[in-house]
GROMACS .gro file of C-alpha atoms in nm:
model
  513
    1UNK     CA    1   1.126  -7.761  -1.666
    2UNK     CA    2   1.103  -7.788  -2.026
    3UNK     CA    3   1.037  -8.033  -2.311
    4UNK     CA    4   0.639  -8.128  -2.435
    5UNK     CA    5   0.451  -8.438  -2.574
    6UNK     CA    6   0.228  -8.635  -2.334
    7UNK     CA    7   0.432  -9.015  -2.410
    8UNK     CA    8   0.479  -9.110  -2.093
    9UNK     CA    9   0.149  -9.179  -1.956
   10UNK     CA   10   0.137  -9.444  -2.205
   11UNK     CA   11   0.499  -9.498  -2.137
   12UNK     CA   12   0.444  -9.557  -1.813
   13UNK     CA   13   0.127  -9.766  -1.840
   14UNK     CA   14   0.304  -9.941  -2.094
   15UNK     CA   15   0.631 -10.063  -1.870
   16UNK     CA   16   0.592 -10.415  -1.787
   17UNK     CA   17   0.762 -10.576  -1.422
   18UNK     CA   18   1.099 -10.694  -1.425
   19UNK     CA   19   1.301 -10.951  -1.239
   20UNK     CA   20   1.581 -10.940  -1.085
   21UNK     CA   21   1.861 -11.090  -1.231
   22UNK     CA   22   1.745 -10.992  -1.603
   23UNK     CA   23   1.812 -10.658  -1.474
   24UNK     CA   24   2.136 -10.694  -1.333
   25UNK     CA   25   2.246 -10.902  -1.655
   26UNK     CA   26   2.084 -10.587  -1.869
   27UNK     CA   27   2.281 -10.348  -1.599
   28UNK     CA   28   2.611 -10.579  -1.646
   29UNK     CA   29   2.634 -10.564  -2.001
   30UNK     CA   30   2.570 -10.169  -1.978
   31UNK     CA   31   2.762 -10.024  -1.696
   32UNK     CA   32   3.019 -10.198  -1.848
   33UNK     CA   33   2.981 -10.004  -2.218
   34UNK     CA   34   2.975  -9.731  -1.995
   35UNK     CA   35   3.292  -9.740  -1.780
   36UNK     CA   36   3.428  -9.782  -2.166
   37UNK     CA   37   3.274  -9.473  -2.267
   38UNK     CA   38   3.389  -9.312  -1.892
   39UNK     CA   39   3.738  -9.436  -1.974
   40UNK     CA   40   3.789  -9.263  -2.305
   41UNK     CA   41   3.926  -8.963  -2.219
   42UNK     CA   42   4.215  -8.686  -2.378
   43UNK     CA   43   4.358  -8.429  -2.237
   44UNK     CA   44   4.221  -8.245  -2.441
   45UNK     CA   45   3.882  -8.184  -2.633
   46UNK     CA   46   3.840  -7.906  -2.872
   47UNK     CA   47   4.126  -7.647  -2.669
   48UNK     CA   48   3.926  -7.691  -2.318
   49UNK     CA   49   4.229  -7.914  -2.028
   50UNK     CA   50   4.010  -8.311  -1.987
   51UNK     CA   51   3.983  -8.369  -1.652
   52UNK     CA   52   4.229  -8.714  -1.586
   53UNK     CA   53   4.108  -9.006  -1.455
   54UNK     CA   54   3.835  -9.246  -1.443
   55UNK     CA   55   3.575  -9.034  -1.618
   56UNK     CA   56   3.268  -9.176  -1.410
   57UNK     CA   57   3.393  -9.019  -1.081
   58UNK     CA   58   3.396  -8.724  -1.209
   59UNK     CA   59   3.002  -8.726  -1.340
   60UNK     CA   60   2.883  -8.920  -1.033
   61UNK     CA   61   3.096  -8.636  -0.859
   62UNK     CA   62   2.898  -8.311  -1.048
   63UNK     CA   63   2.551  -8.438  -0.984
   64UNK     CA   64   2.633  -8.471  -0.596
   65UNK     CA   65   2.805  -8.223  -0.452
   66UNK     CA   66   2.817  -7.952  -0.802
   67UNK     CA   67   2.980  -7.734  -0.602
   68UNK     CA   68   3.182  -7.832  -0.497
   69UNK     CA   69   3.333  -8.021  -0.773
   70UNK     CA   70   3.316  -7.755  -1.008
   71UNK     CA   71   3.487  -7.497  -0.784
   72UNK     CA   72   3.756  -7.707  -0.661
   73UNK     CA   73   3.886  -7.812  -1.003
   74UNK     CA   74   3.860  -7.464  -1.096
   75UNK     CA   75   4.100  -7.405  -0.865
   76UNK     CA   76   4.277  -7.620  -0.924
   77UNK     CA   77   4.324  -7.523  -1.273
   78UNK     CA   78   4.404  -7.173  -1.230
   79UNK     CA   79   4.052  -7.080  -1.296
   80UNK     CA   80   4.034  -7.147  -1.626
   81UNK     CA   81   3.760  -7.367  -1.843
   82UNK     CA   82   3.827  -7.741  -1.768
   83UNK     CA   83   3.619  -8.068  -1.969
   84UNK     CA   84   3.479  -8.422  -1.812
   85UNK     CA   85   3.256  -8.650  -1.910
   86UNK     CA   86   2.894  -8.754  -1.866
   87UNK     CA   87   2.790  -9.056  -2.038
   88UNK     CA   88   2.977  -8.977  -2.417
   89UNK     CA   89   2.911  -8.663  -2.326
   90UNK     CA   90   3.129  -8.290  -2.318
   91UNK     CA   91   3.060  -8.126  -2.044
   92UNK     CA   92   3.295  -7.748  -2.067
   93UNK     CA   93   3.293  -7.643  -1.661
   94UNK     CA   94   3.361  -7.205  -1.795
   95UNK     CA   95   3.587  -6.975  -1.612
   96UNK     CA   96   3.623  -6.632  -1.625
   97UNK     CA   97   3.485  -6.272  -1.804
   98UNK     CA   98   3.520  -6.414  -2.178
   99UNK     CA   99   3.320  -6.710  -2.046
  100UNK     CA  100   3.057  -6.503  -1.888
  101UNK     CA  101   3.021  -6.291  -2.215
  102UNK     CA  102   2.988  -6.437  -2.510
  103UNK     CA  103   2.807  -6.782  -2.257
  104UNK     CA  104   2.489  -6.514  -2.203
  105UNK     CA  105   2.518  -6.330  -2.526
  106UNK     CA  106   2.502  -6.571  -2.739
  107UNK     CA  107   2.183  -6.763  -2.886
  108UNK     CA  108   2.288  -7.098  -2.952
  109UNK     CA  109   2.334  -7.186  -2.601
  110UNK     CA  110   1.995  -7.310  -2.513
  111UNK     CA  111   1.883  -7.388  -2.142
  112UNK     CA  112   1.599  -7.681  -2.181
  113UNK     CA  113   1.852  -7.895  -2.391
  114UNK     CA  114   2.164  -7.816  -2.131
  115UNK     CA  115   1.921  -7.879  -1.835
  116UNK     CA  116   1.819  -8.243  -1.941
  117UNK     CA  117   2.116  -8.419  -1.821
  118UNK     CA  118   2.272  -8.199  -1.679
  119UNK     CA  119   2.001  -8.103  -1.413
  120UNK     CA  120   1.867  -8.362  -1.375
  121UNK     CA  121   1.554  -8.275  -1.152
  122UNK     CA  122   1.261  -8.086  -1.401
  123UNK     CA  123   0.955  -8.322  -1.462
  124UNK     CA  124   0.987  -8.422  -1.783
  125UNK     CA  125   0.694  -8.509  -1.989
  126UNK     CA  126   0.914  -8.717  -2.237
  127UNK     CA  127   1.264  -8.946  -2.179
  128UNK     CA  128   1.560  -8.746  -2.120
  129UNK     CA  129   1.753  -8.874  -2.415
  130UNK     CA  130   1.958  -8.792  -2.622
  131UNK     CA  131   1.858  -8.597  -2.903
  132UNK     CA  132   1.873  -8.577  -3.297
  133UNK     CA  133   2.090  -8.227  -3.392
  134UNK     CA  134   1.900  -8.146  -3.638
  135UNK     CA  135   1.920  -7.778  -3.808
  136UNK     CA  136   1.619  -7.551  -3.598
  137UNK     CA  137   1.499  -7.885  -3.519
  138UNK     CA  138   1.497  -7.737  -3.105
  139UNK     CA  139   1.536  -7.393  -3.085
  140UNK     CA  140   1.226  -7.253  -3.055
  141UNK     CA  141   1.199  -7.436  -2.692
  142UNK     CA  142   1.292  -7.170  -2.468
  143UNK     CA  143   1.131  -6.898  -2.681
  144UNK     CA  144   0.782  -7.037  -2.736
  145UNK     CA  145   0.763  -7.073  -2.288
  146UNK     CA  146   0.881  -6.749  -2.272
  147UNK     CA  147   0.630  -6.629  -2.494
  148UNK     CA  148   0.350  -6.737  -2.312
  149UNK     CA  149   0.552  -6.637  -1.958
  150UNK     CA  150   0.454  -6.264  -2.066
  151UNK     CA  151   0.071  -6.352  -2.171
  152UNK     CA  152   0.106  -6.517  -1.835
  153UNK     CA  153   0.281  -6.266  -1.651
  154UNK     CA  154   0.103  -5.933  -1.843
  155UNK     CA  155   0.105  -5.589  -1.614
  156UNK     CA  156  -0.242  -5.634  -1.638
  157UNK     CA  157  -0.283  -5.932  -1.510
  158UNK     CA  158  -0.013  -5.837  -1.231
  159UNK     CA  159  -0.224  -5.538  -1.138
  160UNK     CA  160  -0.580  -5.694  -1.154
  161UNK     CA  161  -0.454  -6.000  -0.896
  162UNK     CA  162  -0.229  -5.825  -0.672
  163UNK     CA  163  -0.483  -5.787  -0.364
  164UNK     CA  164  -0.577  -6.185  -0.418
  165UNK     CA  165  -0.221  -6.253  -0.433
  166UNK     CA  166  -0.116  -6.008  -0.079
  167UNK     CA  167  -0.462  -6.161   0.095
  168UNK     CA  168  -0.279  -6.527   0.015
  169UNK     CA  169   0.010  -6.427   0.209
  170UNK     CA  170  -0.224  -6.375   0.514
  171UNK     CA  171  -0.410  -6.531   0.484
  172UNK     CA  172  -0.130  -6.840   0.460
  173UNK     CA  173   0.084  -6.612   0.759
  174UNK     CA  174  -0.251  -6.675   0.939
  175UNK     CA  175  -0.211  -7.009   1.031
  176UNK     CA  176   0.121  -6.979   1.118
  177UNK     CA  177   0.181  -7.032   1.541
  178UNK     CA  178  -0.103  -6.907   1.718
  179UNK     CA  179  -0.339  -6.822   1.500
  180UNK     CA  180  -0.084  -6.537   1.253
  181UNK     CA  181  -0.038  -6.347   1.603
  182UNK     CA  182   0.300  -6.581   1.808
  183UNK     CA  183   0.520  -6.878   1.676
  184UNK     CA  184   0.746  -7.036   1.548
  185UNK     CA  185   0.845  -7.133   1.185
  186UNK     CA  186   1.093  -7.287   0.969
  187UNK     CA  187   1.116  -7.044   0.609
  188UNK     CA  188   1.265  -7.285   0.432
  189UNK     CA  189   0.912  -7.527   0.550
  190UNK     CA  190   0.653  -7.267   0.605
  191UNK     CA  191   0.751  -6.931   0.299
  192UNK     CA  192   0.862  -7.195   0.056
  193UNK     CA  193   0.542  -7.325   0.063
  194UNK     CA  194   0.404  -6.927   0.045
  195UNK     CA  195   0.603  -6.905  -0.299
  196UNK     CA  196   0.426  -7.230  -0.425
  197UNK     CA  197   0.099  -7.137  -0.339
  198UNK     CA  198   0.159  -6.766  -0.518
  199UNK     CA  199   0.312  -6.895  -0.819
  200UNK     CA  200   0.031  -7.173  -0.824
  201UNK     CA  201  -0.228  -6.855  -0.818
  202UNK     CA  202   0.004  -6.667  -1.110
  203UNK     CA  203  -0.019  -6.993  -1.349
  204UNK     CA  204  -0.321  -7.184  -1.269
  205UNK     CA  205  -0.693  -7.051  -1.140
  206UNK     CA  206  -0.934  -6.996  -0.824
  207UNK     CA  207  -1.060  -7.386  -0.823
  208UNK     CA  208  -0.679  -7.530  -0.749
  209UNK     CA  209  -0.564  -7.261  -0.471
  210UNK     CA  210  -0.848  -7.343  -0.301
  211UNK     CA  211  -0.839  -7.680  -0.292
  212UNK     CA  212  -0.542  -7.720  -0.036
  213UNK     CA  213  -0.565  -8.065  -0.047
  214UNK     CA  214  -0.440  -8.119  -0.416
  215UNK     CA  215  -0.186  -7.841  -0.323
  216UNK     CA  216  -0.094  -8.025  -0.108
  217UNK     CA  217   0.022  -8.300  -0.258
  218UNK     CA  218   0.119  -8.119  -0.562
  219UNK     CA  219   0.400  -7.977  -0.356
  220UNK     CA  220   0.469  -8.309  -0.240
  221UNK     CA  221   0.511  -8.473  -0.580
  222UNK     CA  222   0.706  -8.174  -0.657
  223UNK     CA  223   0.934  -8.280  -0.307
  224UNK     CA  224   0.948  -8.629  -0.514
  225UNK     CA  225   1.113  -8.535  -0.809
  226UNK     CA  226   1.346  -8.365  -0.625
  227UNK     CA  227   1.488  -8.597  -0.356
  228UNK     CA  228   1.421  -8.919  -0.593
  229UNK     CA  229   1.685  -8.727  -0.877
  230UNK     CA  230   2.022  -8.860  -0.814
  231UNK     CA  231   2.340  -8.960  -0.985
  232UNK     CA  232   2.205  -9.321  -1.045
  233UNK     CA  233   1.921  -9.195  -1.251
  234UNK     CA  234   2.098  -8.882  -1.485
  235UNK     CA  235   2.373  -9.168  -1.522
  236UNK     CA  236   2.162  -9.549  -1.567
  237UNK     CA  237   1.844  -9.323  -1.697
  238UNK     CA  238   1.817  -9.761  -1.858
  239UNK     CA  239   1.801  -9.900  -1.525
  240UNK     CA  240   1.463  -9.969  -1.340
  241UNK     CA  241   1.585  -9.823  -0.955
  242UNK     CA  242   1.344  -9.758  -0.764
  243UNK     CA  243   1.388  -9.387  -0.820
  244UNK     CA  244   1.327  -9.365  -1.122
  245UNK     CA  245   0.995  -9.548  -1.077
  246UNK     CA  246   0.946  -9.340  -0.814
  247UNK     CA  247   1.001  -9.002  -1.083
  248UNK     CA  248   0.830  -9.144  -1.354
  249UNK     CA  249   0.525  -9.178  -1.082
  250UNK     CA  250   0.537  -8.883  -0.969
  251UNK     CA  251   0.526  -8.750  -1.283
  252UNK     CA  252   0.256  -8.888  -1.441
  253UNK     CA  253   0.025  -8.787  -1.106
  254UNK     CA  254   0.177  -8.419  -1.115
  255UNK     CA  255   0.046  -8.440  -1.508
  256UNK     CA  256  -0.309  -8.557  -1.399
  257UNK     CA  257  -0.382  -8.420  -1.112
  258UNK     CA  258  -0.355  -8.054  -1.330
  259UNK     CA  259  -0.509  -8.264  -1.681
  260UNK     CA  260  -0.851  -8.241  -1.511
  261UNK     CA  261  -0.856  -7.859  -1.367
  262UNK     CA  262  -0.750  -7.758  -1.788
  263UNK     CA  263  -1.086  -8.039  -1.842
  264UNK     CA  264  -1.270  -7.893  -1.588
  265UNK     CA  265  -1.215  -7.472  -1.682
  266UNK     CA  266  -1.338  -7.560  -2.032
  267UNK     CA  267  -1.657  -7.681  -1.930
  268UNK     CA  268  -1.685  -7.293  -1.718
  269UNK     CA  269  -1.744  -6.947  -1.811
  270UNK     CA  270  -1.412  -6.801  -1.969
  271UNK     CA  271  -1.208  -6.553  -1.718
  272UNK     CA  272  -0.866  -6.419  -1.704
  273UNK     CA  273  -0.676  -6.695  -1.541
  274UNK     CA  274  -0.407  -6.832  -1.673
  275UNK     CA  275  -0.478  -7.152  -1.747
  276UNK     CA  276  -0.852  -7.006  -1.927
  277UNK     CA  277  -0.562  -6.776  -2.123
  278UNK     CA  278  -0.422  -7.041  -2.277
  279UNK     CA  279  -0.704  -7.269  -2.371
  280UNK     CA  280  -0.898  -6.953  -2.580
  281UNK     CA  281  -0.537  -6.949  -2.718
  282UNK     CA  282  -0.566  -7.278  -2.874
  283UNK     CA  283  -0.344  -7.497  -2.604
  284UNK     CA  284  -0.425  -7.842  -2.562
  285UNK     CA  285  -0.448  -7.991  -2.260
  286UNK     CA  286  -0.166  -8.211  -2.186
  287UNK     CA  287   0.049  -7.902  -2.265
  288UNK     CA  288  -0.106  -7.615  -2.077
  289UNK     CA  289  -0.086  -7.896  -1.796
  290UNK     CA  290   0.323  -7.938  -1.904
  291UNK     CA  291   0.346  -7.590  -1.951
  292UNK     CA  292   0.220  -7.536  -1.559
  293UNK     CA  293   0.363  -7.791  -1.413
  294UNK     CA  294   0.762  -7.645  -1.635
  295UNK     CA  295   0.631  -7.282  -1.456
  296UNK     CA  296   0.612  -7.436  -1.152
  297UNK     CA  297   0.944  -7.581  -1.082
  298UNK     CA  298   1.104  -7.264  -1.218
  299UNK     CA  299   0.868  -6.985  -1.079
  300UNK     CA  300   0.934  -7.207  -0.674
  301UNK     CA  301   1.355  -7.221  -0.663
  302UNK     CA  302   1.497  -6.928  -0.732
  303UNK     CA  303   1.216  -6.694  -0.538
  304UNK     CA  304   1.182  -6.959  -0.297
  305UNK     CA  305   1.536  -6.987  -0.166
  306UNK     CA  306   1.590  -6.603  -0.192
  307UNK     CA  307   1.320  -6.477   0.077
  308UNK     CA  308   1.412  -6.714   0.298
  309UNK     CA  309   1.786  -6.597   0.288
  310UNK     CA  310   1.699  -6.275   0.321
  311UNK     CA  311   1.437  -6.311   0.641
  312UNK     CA  312   1.687  -6.500   0.747
  313UNK     CA  313   1.947  -6.205   0.701
  314UNK     CA  314   1.714  -5.917   0.799
  315UNK     CA  315   1.703  -6.166   1.140
  316UNK     CA  316   2.119  -6.064   1.251
  317UNK     CA  317   2.129  -5.800   1.067
  318UNK     CA  318   1.791  -5.513   1.259
  319UNK     CA  319   1.975  -5.166   1.087
  320UNK     CA  320   1.919  -5.314   0.690
  321UNK     CA  321   1.534  -5.461   0.869
  322UNK     CA  322   1.450  -5.180   1.074
  323UNK     CA  323   1.586  -4.884   0.671
  324UNK     CA  324   1.336  -5.110   0.479
  325UNK     CA  325   1.045  -5.130   0.770
  326UNK     CA  326   1.050  -4.811   0.733
  327UNK     CA  327   1.090  -4.781   0.384
  328UNK     CA  328   0.788  -5.010   0.335
  329UNK     CA  329   0.515  -4.724   0.610
  330UNK     CA  330   0.659  -4.446   0.409
  331UNK     CA  331   0.570  -4.655   0.039
  332UNK     CA  332   0.234  -4.683   0.215
  333UNK     CA  333   0.196  -4.378   0.320
  334UNK     CA  334   0.255  -4.223  -0.069
  335UNK     CA  335   0.001  -4.459  -0.187
  336UNK     CA  336  -0.260  -4.550   0.079
  337UNK     CA  337  -0.562  -4.295   0.156
  338UNK     CA  338  -0.745  -4.560   0.357
  339UNK     CA  339  -0.895  -4.488   0.786
  340UNK     CA  340  -0.604  -4.584   1.025
  341UNK     CA  341  -0.899  -4.867   1.079
  342UNK     CA  342  -0.827  -4.976   0.739
  343UNK     CA  343  -0.699  -5.375   0.706
  344UNK     CA  344  -0.292  -5.459   0.615
  345UNK     CA  345  -0.346  -5.608   0.294
  346UNK     CA  346  -0.570  -5.275   0.192
  347UNK     CA  347  -0.333  -5.017   0.236
  348UNK     CA  348  -0.125  -5.198   0.082
  349UNK     CA  349  -0.245  -5.315  -0.155
  350UNK     CA  350  -0.330  -4.965  -0.283
  351UNK     CA  351   0.065  -5.000  -0.433
  352UNK     CA  352   0.036  -4.977  -0.754
  353UNK     CA  353   0.288  -5.203  -0.943
  354UNK     CA  354   0.523  -4.893  -1.000
  355UNK     CA  355   0.518  -4.869  -0.625
  356UNK     CA  356   0.634  -5.141  -0.618
  357UNK     CA  357   0.939  -5.214  -0.876
  358UNK     CA  358   1.075  -4.857  -0.843
  359UNK     CA  359   0.996  -4.679  -0.467
  360UNK     CA  360   1.170  -5.016  -0.198
  361UNK     CA  361   1.563  -4.953  -0.322
  362UNK     CA  362   1.667  -5.067   0.054
  363UNK     CA  363   1.479  -5.407   0.031
  364UNK     CA  364   1.596  -5.392  -0.384
  365UNK     CA  365   1.913  -5.376  -0.275
  366UNK     CA  366   1.840  -5.661   0.001
  367UNK     CA  367   1.701  -5.883  -0.184
  368UNK     CA  368   2.041  -5.794  -0.427
  369UNK     CA  369   2.229  -5.881  -0.237
  370UNK     CA  370   2.130  -6.205  -0.059
  371UNK     CA  371   2.052  -6.328  -0.401
  372UNK     CA  372   2.423  -6.263  -0.449
  373UNK     CA  373   2.534  -6.462  -0.055
  374UNK     CA  374   2.365  -6.730  -0.075
  375UNK     CA  375   2.205  -6.860  -0.438
  376UNK     CA  376   2.529  -6.994  -0.587
  377UNK     CA  377   2.348  -7.208  -0.980
  378UNK     CA  378   2.492  -7.354  -1.235
  379UNK     CA  379   2.390  -7.215  -1.573
  380UNK     CA  380   2.337  -7.473  -1.770
  381UNK     CA  381   2.331  -7.524  -2.181
  382UNK     CA  382   2.368  -7.676  -2.476
  383UNK     CA  383   2.488  -7.569  -2.794
  384UNK     CA  384   2.257  -7.658  -3.065
  385UNK     CA  385   2.416  -7.357  -3.341
  386UNK     CA  386   2.767  -7.381  -3.491
  387UNK     CA  387   3.108  -7.382  -3.298
  388UNK     CA  388   3.174  -7.136  -3.061
  389UNK     CA  389   3.507  -7.010  -3.000
  390UNK     CA  390   3.578  -6.867  -2.599
  391UNK     CA  391   3.943  -6.723  -2.598
  392UNK     CA  392   4.087  -6.966  -2.883
  393UNK     CA  393   3.919  -7.328  -2.774
  394UNK     CA  394   3.586  -7.396  -2.923
  395UNK     CA  395   3.220  -7.601  -2.808
  396UNK     CA  396   3.132  -7.813  -3.050
  397UNK     CA  397   2.768  -7.801  -3.173
  398UNK     CA  398   2.658  -8.042  -2.967
  399UNK     CA  399   2.877  -7.989  -2.650
  400UNK     CA  400   2.704  -7.886  -2.296
  401UNK     CA  401   2.837  -7.615  -2.106
  402UNK     CA  402   2.795  -7.527  -1.685
  403UNK     CA  403   2.960  -7.189  -1.540
  404UNK     CA  404   2.888  -7.158  -1.166
  405UNK     CA  405   2.746  -6.806  -1.099
  406UNK     CA  406   2.968  -6.827  -0.775
  407UNK     CA  407   3.267  -6.759  -0.973
  408UNK     CA  408   3.152  -6.360  -1.081
  409UNK     CA  409   2.891  -6.320  -0.696
  410UNK     CA  410   3.186  -6.415  -0.502
  411UNK     CA  411   3.487  -6.325  -0.656
  412UNK     CA  412   3.666  -6.062  -0.439
  413UNK     CA  413   3.762  -5.881  -0.772
  414UNK     CA  414   3.422  -5.813  -0.824
  415UNK     CA  415   3.308  -5.814  -0.535
  416UNK     CA  416   3.511  -5.647  -0.189
  417UNK     CA  417   3.444  -5.947   0.110
  418UNK     CA  418   3.202  -6.088  -0.136
  419UNK     CA  419   3.035  -6.324   0.172
  420UNK     CA  420   3.015  -6.025   0.351
  421UNK     CA  421   2.592  -5.889   0.337
  422UNK     CA  422   2.630  -5.529   0.261
  423UNK     CA  423   2.338  -5.472   0.052
  424UNK     CA  424   2.485  -5.100   0.054
  425UNK     CA  425   2.679  -5.236  -0.296
  426UNK     CA  426   2.390  -5.199  -0.486
  427UNK     CA  427   2.270  -4.864  -0.417
  428UNK     CA  428   2.621  -4.721  -0.570
  429UNK     CA  429   2.513  -4.555  -0.923
  430UNK     CA  430   2.814  -4.827  -1.051
  431UNK     CA  431   2.800  -5.157  -0.804
  432UNK     CA  432   3.078  -5.400  -1.032
  433UNK     CA  433   3.309  -5.156  -1.252
  434UNK     CA  434   3.512  -5.445  -1.368
  435UNK     CA  435   3.236  -5.604  -1.477
  436UNK     CA  436   3.089  -5.689  -1.850
  437UNK     CA  437   2.765  -5.795  -1.640
  438UNK     CA  438   2.714  -5.646  -1.288
  439UNK     CA  439   2.466  -5.945  -1.197
  440UNK     CA  440   2.353  -6.341  -1.359
  441UNK     CA  441   2.065  -6.421  -1.031
  442UNK     CA  442   1.832  -6.423  -1.325
  443UNK     CA  443   2.048  -6.416  -1.599
  444UNK     CA  444   2.147  -6.212  -1.816
  445UNK     CA  445   2.189  -6.057  -2.172
  446UNK     CA  446   1.962  -6.321  -2.449
  447UNK     CA  447   1.908  -6.517  -2.089
  448UNK     CA  448   1.784  -6.331  -1.887
  449UNK     CA  449   1.432  -6.475  -1.675
  450UNK     CA  450   1.143  -6.391  -1.862
  451UNK     CA  451   1.011  -6.459  -1.508
  452UNK     CA  452   1.224  -6.190  -1.299
  453UNK     CA  453   0.936  -5.947  -1.219
  454UNK     CA  454   0.683  -6.153  -1.067
  455UNK     CA  455   0.919  -6.354  -0.852
  456UNK     CA  456   1.069  -5.968  -0.778
  457UNK     CA  457   0.709  -5.892  -0.721
  458UNK     CA  458   0.609  -6.229  -0.461
  459UNK     CA  459   0.976  -6.218  -0.270
  460UNK     CA  460   0.879  -5.753  -0.180
  461UNK     CA  461   0.491  -5.834  -0.143
  462UNK     CA  462   0.644  -6.122   0.138
  463UNK     CA  463   0.874  -5.905   0.348
  464UNK     CA  464   0.661  -5.625   0.331
  465UNK     CA  465   0.420  -5.782   0.480
  466UNK     CA  466   0.628  -5.948   0.716
  467UNK     CA  467   0.740  -5.660   0.843
  468UNK     CA  468   0.490  -5.465   0.893
  469UNK     CA  469   0.314  -5.743   1.077
  470UNK     CA  470   0.553  -5.900   1.316
  471UNK     CA  471   0.890  -5.894   1.445
  472UNK     CA  472   1.053  -6.145   1.480
  473UNK     CA  473   1.446  -6.273   1.622
  474UNK     CA  474   1.673  -6.652   1.451
  475UNK     CA  475   1.671  -6.961   1.700
  476UNK     CA  476   1.814  -7.242   1.739
  477UNK     CA  477   1.654  -7.570   1.812
  478UNK     CA  478   1.541  -7.521   2.226
  479UNK     CA  479   1.496  -7.194   2.082
  480UNK     CA  480   1.782  -6.962   2.192
  481UNK     CA  481   1.904  -6.702   1.988
  482UNK     CA  482   2.066  -6.647   1.687
  483UNK     CA  483   2.362  -6.404   1.644
  484UNK     CA  484   2.599  -6.560   1.404
  485UNK     CA  485   2.464  -6.637   0.988
  486UNK     CA  486   2.393  -7.020   0.974
  487UNK     CA  487   2.609  -7.126   0.617
  488UNK     CA  488   2.431  -7.268   0.320
  489UNK     CA  489   2.412  -7.570   0.146
  490UNK     CA  490   2.548  -7.497  -0.178
  491UNK     CA  491   2.581  -7.902  -0.264
  492UNK     CA  492   2.198  -7.845  -0.183
  493UNK     CA  493   2.039  -7.835  -0.622
  494UNK     CA  494   1.791  -7.607  -0.447
  495UNK     CA  495   1.961  -7.482  -0.180
  496UNK     CA  496   1.680  -7.500   0.074
  497UNK     CA  497   1.808  -7.478   0.367
  498UNK     CA  498   2.132  -7.404   0.564
  499UNK     CA  499   2.475  -7.636   0.636
  500UNK     CA  500   2.395  -7.797   1.018
  501UNK     CA  501   2.218  -7.728   1.283
  502UNK     CA  502   1.844  -7.552   1.116
  503UNK     CA  503   1.723  -7.230   1.259
  504UNK     CA  504   1.363  -7.097   1.278
  505UNK     CA  505   1.167  -6.761   1.331
  506UNK     CA  506   1.074  -6.658   1.608
  507UNK     CA  507   0.809  -6.395   1.550
  508UNK     CA  508   0.534  -6.202   1.728
  509UNK     CA  509   0.229  -5.933   1.603
  510UNK     CA  510   0.436  -5.618   1.628
  511UNK     CA  511   0.277  -5.275   1.824
  512UNK     CA  512   0.216  -5.098   1.493
  513UNK     CA  513  -0.062  -5.363   1.304
   0.00000   0.00000   0.00000
């Protein structure tokens, strides 16, 4: 999500086809150089123990199975921070309360620079090269991103677009199974796509969200970016691999499609839609397209994963599903004076933003607990400021840090029976009494997610429609009821599905609809 210029277009256009022999020759030379760097490991790096052995192997392991890599090495280090190399970069895997506190309260830990090296999947308009660490040269990327996001997600815009978002959810559900009345869906496909539609509605324009072919193509391009993000593409960025070519082609096509819509909006009557808001701010077509790419990428992953898994959890835990359903019906009763013949969209559309935000504690608790258990991402940052001391160990300027959220969220010291789905923990006055930061799913402190309120709103609306409209159960590929929770694949970068057999939701229209 986080670079900004249009040089990729000229770069892609000017890239010559390379002879296989020449490419292999260059690869051999540069691989030798890379090996030299990876073997230069010391016992400690600024006080952080360095993983022993072949550093390229550690980096490869990190990109292939980052969850297992980090947690297993933290266990070997007795829960203490350690370091390893990605090429010539020093990467520090953080652990412990002191590290969490410093990470989420220090302004110089930069997200955009962190993910360029350590994530390697977000669509980039410029090459992912090392940065020149000049004073204050790169520190404003995320604040600038967030300021624009605040304008797009203002309270007034949310109030205006709320009925449209609800209708989008109902319309998409109407395409499932037998005209939306009954059927079977894979939530990690259909619900994920629904989140994408809602995010596009909030960040682009009506013309795009009504063009199903373009929406489908954009989603395909994001999928290509995900599947093309291999360790080789990150660790050997100079090698002309098929994955690298696919990444560049997908990014270019995605960028071109979005630029076309921005240019069309420049010639149209101004509205309050997102693209028009950015045009009115004086943003260039390229910067708007780049920004939309970033927001779509950032806005879909967490929201999609949590929503899908929440539906799965509520299928298994029927007692919490019934509590949430009753809460939604009570919310409608308090705010809607529509006649009984009103549609579900009309009833839910009468609920103000404040009602969605403040009057659904059961649903909030279920979403929070799902988020805690199933979404276990990494916090990626790069220190762009002065040296930072963590327990006598030093994070130098230019160092990268990575923090596995599971080190906190699945820690029995803070969450007894951490793998148990227990939403009631979030209904207590102080859910996590021993921690400085109570929940890290949306970031915390100086590094909290700006789009968190909108993401929560989207999740609640989807669950409200689904729970009110359908009765459903979790089944396997043969349609047999599943009574135990699937296990999330925590090494999957986006964790968009379970580890093992795929699960489905069998649904039918509820008798109360």
